[in-house]
Amino acid sequence: MRAPNVQTVPGERARKPVLDTVDRVSEMCFGLFMALTFVGTVSAATGGDAAGHKMLYTALGCNLAWGLADAVMYLVRTIADRARRHALALAVHRERDAAAGVRALRERLPAALDPFFADADLEAIRTRIAASASLPERARFERDDFLAALGIFIIIVLSTFPVAAPFVLIAHVPTALLVSRVLTLAMLFVCGFALGGYAGWSGWKAGLSMTTLGVLLTMAIIALGG
């Protein structure tokens, strides 16, 4: 069977997810660390028949607050980075001196990529920017920015449940704490495995490394009073 003939538009990229693997893994790990350290520090002081529900509600409230804060800060970082790139594009677009425009692009080029771009390459980019008639006057938010911020909020909130839900389902607090930590370590391993696959590393090694890092980081946060 012949493969379908897929038409592509030159210069058009495939639609990217609003959050890449690194973003999703990072936010999941952040939510897990927040919930795990919170549960670990207050579980010993919580008792009574409603202890499990109190644990879940307080951990959920903690991650709701941090999820909101992280989502808002994502929007702040996004618009700041976009405004910086937009300012460069406008400066190059308005610069009449070709050499000055190439220097501006060179200064903003990552050091690791600098050897791979000759002045002629940057001049070609400068020419296209200078000839563009579609540059907006200022950087603006896009729909995907808000979708990504919502995704961050949801990921952090959902990461609460594997950590705190055992305290609702299991009445014996020490057993619930053990189950909670086992589930958290399993999720950290899955996060590391996914990150390893994304980065081209060994998934198993990345998963074990993330689990070990999670244990050490959680111990450090608790020791520091977090």
Short mmCIF file of C-alpha atoms in Angstrom, two decimals:
data_model
loop_
_atom_site.label_atom_id
_atom_site.label_comp_id
_atom_site.label_asym_id
_atom_site.label_seq_id
_atom_site.Cartn_x
_atom_site.Cartn_y
_atom_site.Cartn_z
CA MET A 1 0.00 0.00 0.00
CA ARG A 2 1.43 3.35 -1.01
CA ALA A 3 1.87 6.06 1.59
CA PRO A 4 -0.40 9.07 1.13
CA ASN A 5 1.07 12.07 -0.58
CA VAL A 6 1.43 14.65 2.18
CA GLN A 7 1.64 18.24 1.01
CA THR A 8 3.74 20.57 3.13
CA VAL A 9 4.13 24.31 2.92
CA PRO A 10 7.78 25.46 2.76
CA GLY A 11 8.83 27.04 6.05
CA GLU A 12 5.73 25.77 7.89
CA ARG A 13 6.35 23.75 11.03
CA ALA A 14 4.18 21.00 12.43
CA ARG A 15 2.06 22.19 15.35
CA LYS A 16 3.94 21.71 18.60
CA PRO A 17 2.30 20.77 21.89
CA VAL A 18 1.72 23.72 24.19
CA LEU A 19 3.94 22.04 26.80
CA ASP A 20 6.90 19.90 25.78
CA THR A 21 8.14 16.82 27.65
CA VAL A 22 10.58 18.80 29.80
CA ASP A 23 7.84 21.21 30.88
CA ARG A 24 5.41 18.42 31.74
CA VAL A 25 7.99 16.36 33.64
CA SER A 26 9.31 19.40 35.51
CA GLU A 27 5.85 20.51 36.63
CA MET A 28 4.85 16.98 37.64
CA CYS A 29 8.00 16.58 39.72
CA PHE A 30 7.47 20.00 41.29
CA GLY A 31 3.93 19.07 42.29
CA LEU A 32 5.08 15.73 43.68
CA PHE A 33 7.85 17.33 45.74
CA MET A 34 5.47 19.94 47.12
CA ALA A 35 2.83 17.39 48.10
CA LEU A 36 5.34 14.83 49.40
CA THR A 37 7.23 17.22 51.65
CA PHE A 38 4.00 18.71 52.94
CA VAL A 39 2.51 15.29 53.71
CA GLY A 40 5.76 14.07 55.26
CA THR A 41 6.00 16.99 57.65
CA VAL A 42 2.38 17.04 58.85
CA SER A 43 1.39 13.36 58.81
CA ALA A 44 2.86 12.71 62.26
CA ALA A 45 0.85 15.56 63.75
CA THR A 46 -2.45 14.54 62.17
CA GLY A 47 -4.78 12.17 63.94
CA GLY A 48 -8.42 11.23 64.33
CA ASP A 49 -11.02 9.70 62.06
CA ALA A 50 -10.89 12.60 59.60
CA ALA A 51 -7.09 12.67 59.40
CA GLY A 52 -6.99 11.32 55.84
CA HIS A 53 -9.43 13.87 54.49
CA LYS A 54 -7.63 16.68 56.31
CA MET A 55 -4.37 15.53 54.77
CA LEU A 56 -5.86 15.47 51.27
CA TYR A 57 -7.55 18.86 51.59
CA THR A 58 -4.51 20.61 53.02
CA ALA A 59 -2.13 19.08 50.46
CA LEU A 60 -4.58 19.92 47.67
CA GLY A 61 -4.88 23.49 48.93
CA CYS A 62 -1.10 23.79 48.98
CA ASN A 63 -0.75 22.61 45.38
CA LEU A 64 -3.70 24.70 44.21
CA ALA A 65 -1.89 27.78 45.48
CA TRP A 66 1.46 26.78 44.00
CA GLY A 67 -0.13 25.65 40.75
CA LEU A 68 -1.74 29.07 40.35
CA ALA A 69 1.50 30.86 41.18
CA ASP A 70 3.53 28.72 38.77
CA ALA A 71 0.99 29.19 35.98
CA VAL A 72 1.05 32.97 36.39
CA MET A 73 4.85 33.03 36.47
CA TYR A 74 4.90 30.92 33.29
CA LEU A 75 2.88 33.65 31.58
CA VAL A 76 5.26 36.30 32.92
CA ARG A 77 8.32 34.41 31.64
CA THR A 78 6.66 33.77 28.29
CA ILE A 79 5.72 37.37 27.55
CA ALA A 80 9.11 38.64 28.80
CA ASP A 81 11.02 36.24 26.50
CA ARG A 82 8.73 37.02 23.57
CA ALA A 83 9.07 40.77 24.13
CA ARG A 84 12.87 40.44 24.14
CA ARG A 85 12.85 38.54 20.84
CA HIS A 86 10.34 40.97 19.40
CA ALA A 87 12.48 43.94 20.40
CA LEU A 88 15.42 42.39 18.54
CA ALA A 89 13.31 41.81 15.42
CA LEU A 90 12.05 45.40 15.48
CA ALA A 91 15.57 46.76 15.98
CA VAL A 92 16.87 44.74 13.01
CA HIS A 93 13.85 45.72 10.92
CA ARG A 94 14.39 49.44 11.56
CA GLU A 95 18.19 49.37 11.33
CA ARG A 96 19.34 50.83 8.00
CA ASP A 97 22.97 49.78 8.51
CA ALA A 98 23.25 46.15 7.38
CA ALA A 99 26.45 45.56 9.35
CA ALA A 100 24.84 46.85 12.56
CA GLY A 101 21.87 44.53 12.01
CA VAL A 102 24.17 41.53 11.57
CA ARG A 103 26.06 42.48 14.75
CA ALA A 104 22.79 42.66 16.68
CA LEU A 105 21.86 39.16 15.53
CA ARG A 106 25.35 37.89 16.32
CA GLU A 107 25.17 39.24 19.88
CA ARG A 108 21.93 37.39 20.53
CA LEU A 109 23.13 34.12 19.00
CA PRO A 110 23.78 31.36 21.59
CA ALA A 111 27.50 30.83 22.08
CA ALA A 112 27.23 27.15 21.17
CA LEU A 113 25.77 28.03 17.75
CA ASP A 114 28.02 30.97 16.97
CA PRO A 115 30.66 28.94 15.07
CA PHE A 116 28.00 27.54 12.72
CA PHE A 117 26.67 30.89 11.47
CA ALA A 118 28.78 32.96 9.13
CA ASP A 119 28.03 36.65 8.64
CA ALA A 120 26.52 35.74 5.26
CA ASP A 121 24.00 33.46 7.01
CA LEU A 122 23.04 36.21 9.44
CA GLU A 123 22.81 38.71 6.61
CA ALA A 124 20.26 36.47 4.89
CA ILE A 125 18.22 36.41 8.10
CA ARG A 126 18.58 40.18 8.52
CA THR A 127 17.40 40.73 4.95
CA ARG A 128 14.24 38.70 5.51
CA ILE A 129 13.48 40.51 8.76
CA ALA A 130 14.09 43.90 7.16
CA ALA A 131 11.78 43.03 4.28
CA SER A 132 9.00 41.72 6.50
CA ALA A 133 5.78 43.71 6.51
CA SER A 134 4.02 41.64 9.18
CA LEU A 135 5.90 42.51 12.37
CA PRO A 136 3.45 43.57 15.11
CA GLU A 137 4.11 46.70 17.10
CA ARG A 138 4.50 44.82 20.37
CA ALA A 139 4.62 41.29 21.74
CA ARG A 140 1.27 39.80 22.69
CA PHE A 141 -0.02 36.72 24.44
CA GLU A 142 -1.29 33.90 22.27
CA ARG A 143 -4.02 31.35 22.95
CA ASP A 144 -1.48 28.57 23.48
CA ASP A 145 0.18 30.57 26.27
CA PHE A 146 -2.98 30.39 28.35
CA LEU A 147 -3.50 26.73 27.46
CA ALA A 148 0.04 25.99 28.61
CA ALA A 149 -0.50 27.90 31.86
CA LEU A 150 -3.71 25.95 32.42
CA GLY A 151 -1.83 22.73 31.72
CA ILE A 152 0.79 23.63 34.32
CA PHE A 153 -1.92 24.34 36.90
CA ILE A 154 -3.70 21.04 36.17
CA ILE A 155 -0.50 18.97 36.28
CA ILE A 156 0.54 20.37 39.66
CA VAL A 157 -2.95 19.90 41.13
CA LEU A 158 -3.32 16.34 39.81
CA SER A 159 0.09 15.40 41.19
CA THR A 160 -1.39 15.89 44.67
CA PHE A 161 -3.65 12.84 44.51
CA PRO A 162 -1.13 9.97 44.26
CA VAL A 163 0.63 11.46 47.27
CA ALA A 164 -2.36 12.36 49.45
CA ALA A 165 -5.12 9.96 48.35
CA PRO A 166 -3.70 6.95 50.31
CA PHE A 167 -4.47 8.84 53.52
CA VAL A 168 -8.16 8.86 52.53
CA LEU A 169 -8.23 5.21 51.44
CA ILE A 170 -6.08 3.76 54.27
CA ALA A 171 -6.97 4.50 57.87
CA HIS A 172 -3.60 3.46 59.32
CA VAL A 173 -1.43 6.57 58.89
CA PRO A 174 2.01 4.85 58.82
CA THR A 175 0.77 2.42 56.14
CA ALA A 176 -0.79 5.25 54.16
CA LEU A 177 2.47 7.19 54.38
CA LEU A 178 4.40 4.18 53.06
CA VAL A 179 1.99 3.71 50.14
CA SER A 180 2.13 7.43 49.41
CA ARG A 181 5.90 7.41 49.20
CA VAL A 182 6.00 4.27 47.05
CA LEU A 183 3.54 5.82 44.58
CA THR A 184 5.55 9.02 44.51
CA LEU A 185 8.79 7.16 43.79
CA ALA A 186 7.06 5.20 41.03
CA MET A 187 5.82 8.44 39.45
CA LEU A 188 9.28 9.99 39.71
CA PHE A 189 10.67 6.96 37.91
CA VAL A 190 8.07 7.34 35.14
CA CYS A 191 8.92 11.05 34.84
CA GLY A 192 12.63 10.26 34.58
CA PHE A 193 11.96 7.49 32.05
CA ALA A 194 9.97 9.90 29.87
CA LEU A 195 12.64 12.59 30.18
CA GLY A 196 15.34 10.09 29.25
CA GLY A 197 13.48 9.08 26.12
CA TYR A 198 13.03 12.72 25.16
CA ALA A 199 16.72 13.50 25.65
CA GLY A 200 18.00 10.33 23.97
CA TRP A 201 19.30 8.81 27.21
CA SER A 202 18.66 5.37 28.64
CA GLY A 203 15.12 5.45 30.01
CA TRP A 204 15.87 3.09 32.89
CA LYS A 205 18.96 4.98 33.99
CA ALA A 206 17.15 8.31 33.73
CA GLY A 207 14.21 6.91 35.71
CA LEU A 208 16.44 5.59 38.50
CA SER A 209 18.41 8.84 38.54
CA MET A 210 15.22 10.89 38.84
CA THR A 211 14.00 8.65 41.67
CA THR A 212 17.29 9.04 43.53
CA LEU A 213 17.29 12.78 42.95
CA GLY A 214 13.72 12.97 44.21
CA VAL A 215 14.60 11.15 47.42
CA LEU A 216 17.64 13.34 48.09
CA LEU A 217 15.81 16.55 47.22
CA THR A 218 12.84 15.66 49.42
CA MET A 219 15.16 14.87 52.34
CA ALA A 220 16.93 18.20 51.85
CA ILE A 221 13.65 20.15 51.68
CA ILE A 222 12.33 18.52 54.85
CA ALA A 223 15.66 19.06 56.64
CA LEU A 224 15.55 22.74 55.71
CA GLY A 225 12.07 23.07 57.13
CA GLY A 226 10.16 22.98 53.83
#
